[in-house]
XYZ file of C-alpha atoms in Angstrom:
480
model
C 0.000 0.000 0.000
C 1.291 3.423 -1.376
C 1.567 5.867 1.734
C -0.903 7.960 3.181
C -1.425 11.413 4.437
C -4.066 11.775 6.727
C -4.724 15.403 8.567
C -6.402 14.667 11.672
C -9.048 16.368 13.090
C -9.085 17.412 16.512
C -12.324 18.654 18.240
C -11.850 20.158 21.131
C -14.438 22.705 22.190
C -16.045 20.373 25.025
C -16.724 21.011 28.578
C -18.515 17.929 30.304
C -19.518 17.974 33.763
C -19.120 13.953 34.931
C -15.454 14.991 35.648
C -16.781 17.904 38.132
C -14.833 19.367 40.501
C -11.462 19.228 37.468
C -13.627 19.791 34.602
C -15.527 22.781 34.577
C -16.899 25.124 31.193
C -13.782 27.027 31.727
C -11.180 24.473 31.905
C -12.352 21.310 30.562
C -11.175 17.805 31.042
C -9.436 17.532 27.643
C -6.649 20.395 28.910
C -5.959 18.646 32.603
C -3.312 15.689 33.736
C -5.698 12.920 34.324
C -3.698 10.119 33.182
C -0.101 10.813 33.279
C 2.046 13.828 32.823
C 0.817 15.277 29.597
C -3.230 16.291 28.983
C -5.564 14.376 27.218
C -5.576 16.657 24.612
C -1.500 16.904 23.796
C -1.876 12.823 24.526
C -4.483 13.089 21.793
C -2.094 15.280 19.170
C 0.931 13.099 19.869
C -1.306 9.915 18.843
C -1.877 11.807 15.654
C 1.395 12.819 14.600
C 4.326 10.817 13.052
C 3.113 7.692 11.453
C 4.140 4.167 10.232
C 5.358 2.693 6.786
C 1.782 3.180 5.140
C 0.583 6.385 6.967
C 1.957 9.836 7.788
C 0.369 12.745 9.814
C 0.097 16.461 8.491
C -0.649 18.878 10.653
C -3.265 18.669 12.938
C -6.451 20.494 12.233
C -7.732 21.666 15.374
C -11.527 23.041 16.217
C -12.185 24.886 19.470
C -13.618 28.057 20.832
C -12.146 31.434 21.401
C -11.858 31.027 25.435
C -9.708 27.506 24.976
C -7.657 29.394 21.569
C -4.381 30.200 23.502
C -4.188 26.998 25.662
C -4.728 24.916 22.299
C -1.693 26.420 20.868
C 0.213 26.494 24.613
C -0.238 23.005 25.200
C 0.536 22.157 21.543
C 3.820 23.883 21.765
C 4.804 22.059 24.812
C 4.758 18.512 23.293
C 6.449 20.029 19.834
C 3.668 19.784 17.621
C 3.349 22.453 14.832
C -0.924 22.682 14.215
C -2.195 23.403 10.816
C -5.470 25.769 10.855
C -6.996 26.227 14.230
C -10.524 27.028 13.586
C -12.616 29.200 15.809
C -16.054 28.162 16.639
C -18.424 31.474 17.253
C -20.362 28.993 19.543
C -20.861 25.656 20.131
C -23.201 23.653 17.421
C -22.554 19.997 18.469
C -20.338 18.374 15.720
C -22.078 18.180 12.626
C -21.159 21.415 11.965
C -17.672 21.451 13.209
C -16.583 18.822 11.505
C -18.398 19.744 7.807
C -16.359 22.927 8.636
C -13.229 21.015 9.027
C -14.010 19.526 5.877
C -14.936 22.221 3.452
C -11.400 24.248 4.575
C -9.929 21.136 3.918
C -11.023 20.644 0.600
C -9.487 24.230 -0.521
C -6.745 22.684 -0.446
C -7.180 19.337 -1.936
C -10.988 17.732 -2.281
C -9.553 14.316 -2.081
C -8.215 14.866 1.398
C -7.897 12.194 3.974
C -9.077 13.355 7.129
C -8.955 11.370 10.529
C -11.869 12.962 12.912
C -11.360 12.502 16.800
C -12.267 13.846 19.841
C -9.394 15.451 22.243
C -10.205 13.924 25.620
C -9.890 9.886 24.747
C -7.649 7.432 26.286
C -6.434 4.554 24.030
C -2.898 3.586 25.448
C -1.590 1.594 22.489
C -0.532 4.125 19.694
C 0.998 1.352 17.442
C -2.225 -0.233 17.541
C -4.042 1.980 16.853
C -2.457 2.987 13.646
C -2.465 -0.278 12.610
C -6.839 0.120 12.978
C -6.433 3.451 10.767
C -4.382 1.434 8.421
C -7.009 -1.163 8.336
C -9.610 1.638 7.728
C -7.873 2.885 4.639
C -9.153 -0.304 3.094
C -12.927 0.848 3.349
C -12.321 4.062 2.526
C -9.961 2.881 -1.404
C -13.685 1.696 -1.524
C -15.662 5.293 -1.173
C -16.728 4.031 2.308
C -17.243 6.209 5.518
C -15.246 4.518 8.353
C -15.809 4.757 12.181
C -14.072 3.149 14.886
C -15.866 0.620 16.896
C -14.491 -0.148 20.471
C -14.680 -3.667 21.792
C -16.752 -3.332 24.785
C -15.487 -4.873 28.023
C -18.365 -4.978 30.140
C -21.737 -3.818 29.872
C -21.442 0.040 29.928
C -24.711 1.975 29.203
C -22.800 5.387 29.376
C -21.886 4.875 25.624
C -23.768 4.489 22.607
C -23.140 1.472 20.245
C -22.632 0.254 17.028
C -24.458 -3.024 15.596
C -21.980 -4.417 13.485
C -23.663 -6.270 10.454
C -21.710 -9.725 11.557
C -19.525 -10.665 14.587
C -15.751 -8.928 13.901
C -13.072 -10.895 12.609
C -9.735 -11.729 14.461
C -7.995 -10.088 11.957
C -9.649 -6.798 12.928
C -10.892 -5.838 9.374
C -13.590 -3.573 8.219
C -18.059 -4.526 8.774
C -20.170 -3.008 7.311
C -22.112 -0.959 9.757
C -26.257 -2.102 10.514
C -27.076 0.855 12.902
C -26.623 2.860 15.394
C -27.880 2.238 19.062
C -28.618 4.541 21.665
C -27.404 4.340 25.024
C -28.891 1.140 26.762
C -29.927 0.039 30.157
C -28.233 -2.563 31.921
C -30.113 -5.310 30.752
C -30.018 -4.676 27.014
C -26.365 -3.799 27.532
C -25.567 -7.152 28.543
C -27.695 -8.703 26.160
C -25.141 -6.558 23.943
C -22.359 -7.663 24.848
C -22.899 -11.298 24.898
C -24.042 -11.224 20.968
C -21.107 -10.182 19.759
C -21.289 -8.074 16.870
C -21.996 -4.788 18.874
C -19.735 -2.353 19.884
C -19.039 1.230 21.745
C -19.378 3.979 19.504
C -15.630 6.241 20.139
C -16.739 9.234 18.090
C -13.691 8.800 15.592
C -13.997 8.879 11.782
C -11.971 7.783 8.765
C -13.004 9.734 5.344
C -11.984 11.538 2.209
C -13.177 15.377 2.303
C -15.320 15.255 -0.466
C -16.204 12.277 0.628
C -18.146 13.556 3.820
C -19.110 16.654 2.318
C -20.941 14.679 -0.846
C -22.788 13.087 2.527
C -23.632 16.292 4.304
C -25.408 17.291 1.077
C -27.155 14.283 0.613
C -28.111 13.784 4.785
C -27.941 17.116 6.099
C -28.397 19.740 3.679
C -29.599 22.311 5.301
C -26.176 22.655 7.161
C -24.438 23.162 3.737
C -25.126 27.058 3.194
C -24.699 28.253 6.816
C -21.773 26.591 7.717
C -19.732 27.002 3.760
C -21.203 30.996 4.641
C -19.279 30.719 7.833
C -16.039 28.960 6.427
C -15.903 31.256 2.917
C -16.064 34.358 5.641
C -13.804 33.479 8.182
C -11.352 35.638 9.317
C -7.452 35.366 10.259
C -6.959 36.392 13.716
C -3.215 36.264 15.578
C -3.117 33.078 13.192
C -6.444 31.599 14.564
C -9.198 31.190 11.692
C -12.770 32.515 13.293
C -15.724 31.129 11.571
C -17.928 33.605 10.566
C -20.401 34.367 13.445
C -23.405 35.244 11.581
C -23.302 32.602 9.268
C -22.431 29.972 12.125
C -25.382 30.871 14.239
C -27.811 29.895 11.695
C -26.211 26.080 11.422
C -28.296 23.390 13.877
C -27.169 22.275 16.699
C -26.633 18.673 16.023
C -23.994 15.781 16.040
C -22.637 14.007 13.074
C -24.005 10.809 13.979
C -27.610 12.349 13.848
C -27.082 15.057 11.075
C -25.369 12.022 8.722
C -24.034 8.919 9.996
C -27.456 6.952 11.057
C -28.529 7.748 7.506
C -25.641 7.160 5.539
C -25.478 3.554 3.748
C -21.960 3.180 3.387
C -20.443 3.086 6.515
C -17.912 0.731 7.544
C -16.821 0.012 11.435
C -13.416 -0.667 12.368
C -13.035 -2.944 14.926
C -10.758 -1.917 17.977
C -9.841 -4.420 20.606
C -6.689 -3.029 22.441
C -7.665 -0.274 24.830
C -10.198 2.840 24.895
C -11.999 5.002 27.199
C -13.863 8.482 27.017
C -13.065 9.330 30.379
C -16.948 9.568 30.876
C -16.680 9.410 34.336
C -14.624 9.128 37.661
C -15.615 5.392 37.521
C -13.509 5.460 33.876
C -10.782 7.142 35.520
C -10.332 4.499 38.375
C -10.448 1.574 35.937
C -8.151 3.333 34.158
C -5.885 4.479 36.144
C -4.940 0.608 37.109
C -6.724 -0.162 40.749
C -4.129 -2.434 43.231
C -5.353 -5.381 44.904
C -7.997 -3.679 47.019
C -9.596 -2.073 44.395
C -7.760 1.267 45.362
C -6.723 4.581 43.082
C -5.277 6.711 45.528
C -3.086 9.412 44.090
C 0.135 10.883 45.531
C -1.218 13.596 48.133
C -3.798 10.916 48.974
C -4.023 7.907 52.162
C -6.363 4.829 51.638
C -6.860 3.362 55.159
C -8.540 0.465 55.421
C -10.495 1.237 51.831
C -11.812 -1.452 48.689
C -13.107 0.201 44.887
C -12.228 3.667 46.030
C -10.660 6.680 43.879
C -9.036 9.180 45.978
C -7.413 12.158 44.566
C -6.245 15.852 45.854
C -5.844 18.291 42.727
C -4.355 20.851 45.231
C -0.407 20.965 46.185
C -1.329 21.778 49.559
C -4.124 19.648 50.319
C -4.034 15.937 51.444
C -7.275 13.580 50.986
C -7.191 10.772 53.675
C -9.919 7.806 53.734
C -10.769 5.390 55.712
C -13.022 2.349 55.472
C -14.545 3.408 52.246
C -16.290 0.867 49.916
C -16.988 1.842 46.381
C -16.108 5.498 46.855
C -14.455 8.577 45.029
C -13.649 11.304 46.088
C -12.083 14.526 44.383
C -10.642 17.342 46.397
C -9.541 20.965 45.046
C -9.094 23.983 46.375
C -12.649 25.068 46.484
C -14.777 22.373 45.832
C -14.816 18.335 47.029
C -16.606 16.161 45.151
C -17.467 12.351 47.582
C -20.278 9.906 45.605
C -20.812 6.709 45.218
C -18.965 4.696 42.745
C -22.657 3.923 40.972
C -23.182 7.120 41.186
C -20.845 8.401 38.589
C -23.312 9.474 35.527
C -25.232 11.880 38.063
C -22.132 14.079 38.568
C -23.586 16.444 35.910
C -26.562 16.719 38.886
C -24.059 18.533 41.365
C -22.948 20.948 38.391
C -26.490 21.655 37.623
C -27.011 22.252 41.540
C -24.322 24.472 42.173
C -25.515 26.514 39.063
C -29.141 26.623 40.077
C -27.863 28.175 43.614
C -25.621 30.723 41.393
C -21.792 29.244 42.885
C -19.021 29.975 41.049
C -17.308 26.489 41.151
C -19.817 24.949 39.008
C -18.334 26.380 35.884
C -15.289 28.398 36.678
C -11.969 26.787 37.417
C -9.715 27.938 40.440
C -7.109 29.094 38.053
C -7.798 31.249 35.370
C -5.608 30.355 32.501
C -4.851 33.823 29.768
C -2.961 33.753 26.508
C 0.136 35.207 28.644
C -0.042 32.829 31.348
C -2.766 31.440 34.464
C -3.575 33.184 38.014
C -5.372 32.125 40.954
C -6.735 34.115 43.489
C -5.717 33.126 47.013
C -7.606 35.270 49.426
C -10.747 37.448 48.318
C -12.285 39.876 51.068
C -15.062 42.580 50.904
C -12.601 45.573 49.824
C -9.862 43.306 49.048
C -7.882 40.569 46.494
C -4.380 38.832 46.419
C -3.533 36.881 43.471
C -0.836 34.632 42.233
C -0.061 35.603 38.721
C 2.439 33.323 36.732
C 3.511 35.138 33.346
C 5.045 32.750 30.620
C 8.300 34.160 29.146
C 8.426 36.623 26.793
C 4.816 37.291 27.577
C 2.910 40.630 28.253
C -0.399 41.329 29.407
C -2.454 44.261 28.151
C -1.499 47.850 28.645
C -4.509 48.741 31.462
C -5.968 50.959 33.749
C -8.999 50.057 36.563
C -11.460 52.409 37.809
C -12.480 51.074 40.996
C -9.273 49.244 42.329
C -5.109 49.969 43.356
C -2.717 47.160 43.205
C 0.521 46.038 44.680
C 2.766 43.879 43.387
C 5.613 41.305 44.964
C 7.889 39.190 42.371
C 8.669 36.193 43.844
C 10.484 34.402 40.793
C 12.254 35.667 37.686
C 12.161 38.885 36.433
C 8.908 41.460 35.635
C 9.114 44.349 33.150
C 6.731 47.185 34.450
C 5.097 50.007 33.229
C 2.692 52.464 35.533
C 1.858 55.793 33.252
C 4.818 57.146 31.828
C 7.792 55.116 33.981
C 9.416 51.898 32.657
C 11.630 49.836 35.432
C 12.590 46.611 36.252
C 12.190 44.205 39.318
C 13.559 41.166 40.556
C 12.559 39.288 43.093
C 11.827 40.542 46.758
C 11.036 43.874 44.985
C 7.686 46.065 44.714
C 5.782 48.444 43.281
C 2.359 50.271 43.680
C -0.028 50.906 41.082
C -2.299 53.486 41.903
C -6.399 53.695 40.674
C -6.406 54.835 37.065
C -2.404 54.365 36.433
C -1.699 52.944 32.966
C 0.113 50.127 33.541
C 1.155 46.674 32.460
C 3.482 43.855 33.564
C 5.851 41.673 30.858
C 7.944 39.048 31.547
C 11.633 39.971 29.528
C 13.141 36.668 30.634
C 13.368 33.024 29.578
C 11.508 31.688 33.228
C 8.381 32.209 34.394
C 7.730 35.414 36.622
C 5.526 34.831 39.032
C 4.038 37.702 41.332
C 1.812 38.768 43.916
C -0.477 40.999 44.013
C -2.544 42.700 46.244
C -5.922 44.331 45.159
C -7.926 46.662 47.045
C -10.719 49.233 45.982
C -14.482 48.878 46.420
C -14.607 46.462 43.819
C -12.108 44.089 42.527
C -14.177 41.802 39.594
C -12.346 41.096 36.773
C -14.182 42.923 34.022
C -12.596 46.157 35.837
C -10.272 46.652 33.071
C -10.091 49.462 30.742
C -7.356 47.417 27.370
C -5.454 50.129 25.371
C -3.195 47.886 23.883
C -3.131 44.004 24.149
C -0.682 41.717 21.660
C -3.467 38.891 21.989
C -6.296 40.896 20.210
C -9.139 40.653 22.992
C -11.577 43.318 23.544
């Protein structure tokens, strides 16, 4: 077989709630640690890059949303992977429309494009594997197929949806034809599932040619054609980001692929995948995962089982240590302003606390602890009636925006490396142990003119001390 270029796809606009307290709307699961030292989303690029005798990577396409823009490309840099086009969703449409718009920029450049569509927050631990599945794929696809990936289940999960494979899959792992798709199950149909056979998890990934899907979208799901090619023909270059056209993008349905096309489409084909998958769907996922010891135990480093059987333990906080004892078929999640403890069954109904904590207007059901910004994160530490101190960390070479406040001073304390500060008119440097004050309605800004992070503190105080107290006259990262 001649070799193959396939530019994968990588959605990753997301924010579920079964990982509450660590995944939250403003810092999703796909950008944390959960399994190892590098996020599931860098763990997702790396899968997709390089290649074998018979396949190569391009570029990753990558689709997400303005807030997540600058930690796409941050995380992405860290691992040494160059993206293609990131493309900026206005909103968030579901993935029929993300992925025709993946497509239809694709095809620009060359129709025939082989495109490899996957979500950014999977686990599947065997990379060779893997490959050798896509490789497979490119079988189905030499004959005008659609392709999907079909996980061998391991247990009757009714979390996932499935696929009904038109016979029982082969040992040597080739392509079936695809019968239909199946919702998510109870517990008595999933067994029934699982013991015929021929049905398996539905991962979300997809194997086709670009003209290939976009031939379906027009046959399936036409009314997604003009809105979305509107919002791809009138996209705009930003910093090197590609924003969809917002007007154009709001009038596209809100719908998934599998609805908008793949339930109706007749040629789909469904690699099997035997050798290791999960969503990450839940904390239950993440225990199994994560490789339980003879007890049934996940306890991470800054937490003590006791005594404990089927338990996940886990402190996401440097300073905070998560001790159990006597548990059964527990998990429990500790950060620094929220603690999640539930039942092991209980996993699915996460999404209930988030929807609690919303309903009685708390922050932590949505907003992350640390607030991550093109230039760097911060976290606030202490927050008082007339008062604020921070922790900012500022990546090298970074800057934040030139800015004044109406309502609020600050001081600030470098504690590592090296800040670059402007108030009004002066310029100086500081180092650490040093200080400076800012007074109400000084022009200021803080850069970091070294190659370590500078971290600082600072100190707010003023009658009010929100974060949309800023007043941007100049800002390198373009936001209003």
């Amino acid at each position: 077989m001649a070799l193959t270029t396939i530019t994968p796809i990588i959605l990753c606009g997301g924010s579920g709630t079964r990982l509450w307290p660590l995944s939250r709307k403003s810092y999703p699961k796909q950008f944390s640690k959960l399994m190892g030292e590098e996020t599931l989303f860098q763990a997702s690029a790396r899968r997709l890059s390089g290649g074998t005798s018979e396949i190569r990577f391009d570029r990753p396409m990558v689709l997400t949303n303005s807030d997540f823009r600058f930690i796409v490309t941050e995380q992405l840099t860290e691992v040494g992977i160059d993206p293609g086009a990131i493309l900026i969703e206005p909103e968030g449409r579901n993935t029929a429309p993300a992925v025709l718009a993946a497509a239809l920029h694709a095809a620009k450049a060359d129709p025939e494009a082989v495109l490899l569509v996957a979500p950014s927050d999977h686990v599947v631990p065997d990379t060779k594997a893997f490959h050798a599945a896509i490789q497979r794929g490119l079988e189905a696809l030499a004959e005008g197929k659609l392709v999907t990936f079909g996980i061998a289940p391991t247990h009757p999960e009714t979390a996932y949806g499935y696929l009904e494979l038109s016979r029982s899959p082969g040992e040597d792992g080739k392509p079936v034809p695809l019968s239909r798709f199946v919702e998510k199950p109870d517990a008595a149909r999933a067994a029934e599932m699982l013991a015929a056979g021929n049905y398996m998890w539905n991962a979300g990934i997809f194997l086709f040619r670009a003209a290939g899907i976009i031939a379906a979208f027009q046959k399936h799901a036409n009314a997604l054609m003009t809105p979305v090619s509107q919002a791809v023909d009138k996209a705009r270059v930003d910093l090197g980001f590609l924003r969809l056209d917002p007007e154009a993008w709001a009038g596209a349905d809100d719908i998934s692929i599998d609805y908008a096309v793949m339930e109706k489409a007749d040629n789909l084909a469904v690699v099997p995948f035997a050798d290791g998958w999960s969503d990450l769907g839940g904390w239950d996922a993440v225990w199994r995962e994560s490789g339980p010891d003879s007890d049934g135990v996940v306890a991470q480093d800054r937490a003590t089982a006791i005594d404990c059987r089927d338990t996940l333990l886990r402190s996401e906080s440097a300073n905070l240590e998560v001790v159990g004892i006597g548990l059964n078929n527990i998990m429990a999640v500790a950060m620094n302003d929220a603690v999640l403890i539930a039942d092991m069954s209980r996993a699915q109904d996460v999404k209930l606390a988030v929807a609690a904590l919303k309903d009685k207007g708390a922050d932590q059901a949505t907003t992350f602890p640390k607030d991550h910004r093109p230039w760097g994160w911060f976290e606030s530490l202490v927050v008082g009636n007339r008062f604020q101190v921070k922790r900012i960390l500022v990546h090298p070479g970074a800057s934040l925006s030139l800015q004044s406040h109406f309502h609020r001073s600050e001081h600030w304390i470098v504690v590592e490396g090296t800040a670059k500060v402007t108030v009004d008119d002066d310029v100086k440097l500081l180092t650490e142990n040093q200080s400076v004050y800012i007074p109400l309605g000084a022009v200021h800004r803080m850069e970091n003119p070294g190659k370590v992070p500078m971290v600082l503190i600072e100190v707010q105080t003023g009658a009010y001390v929100g974060e949309d107290d800023i007043v941007r006259y100049e800002d390198v990262y373009a936001r209003g």
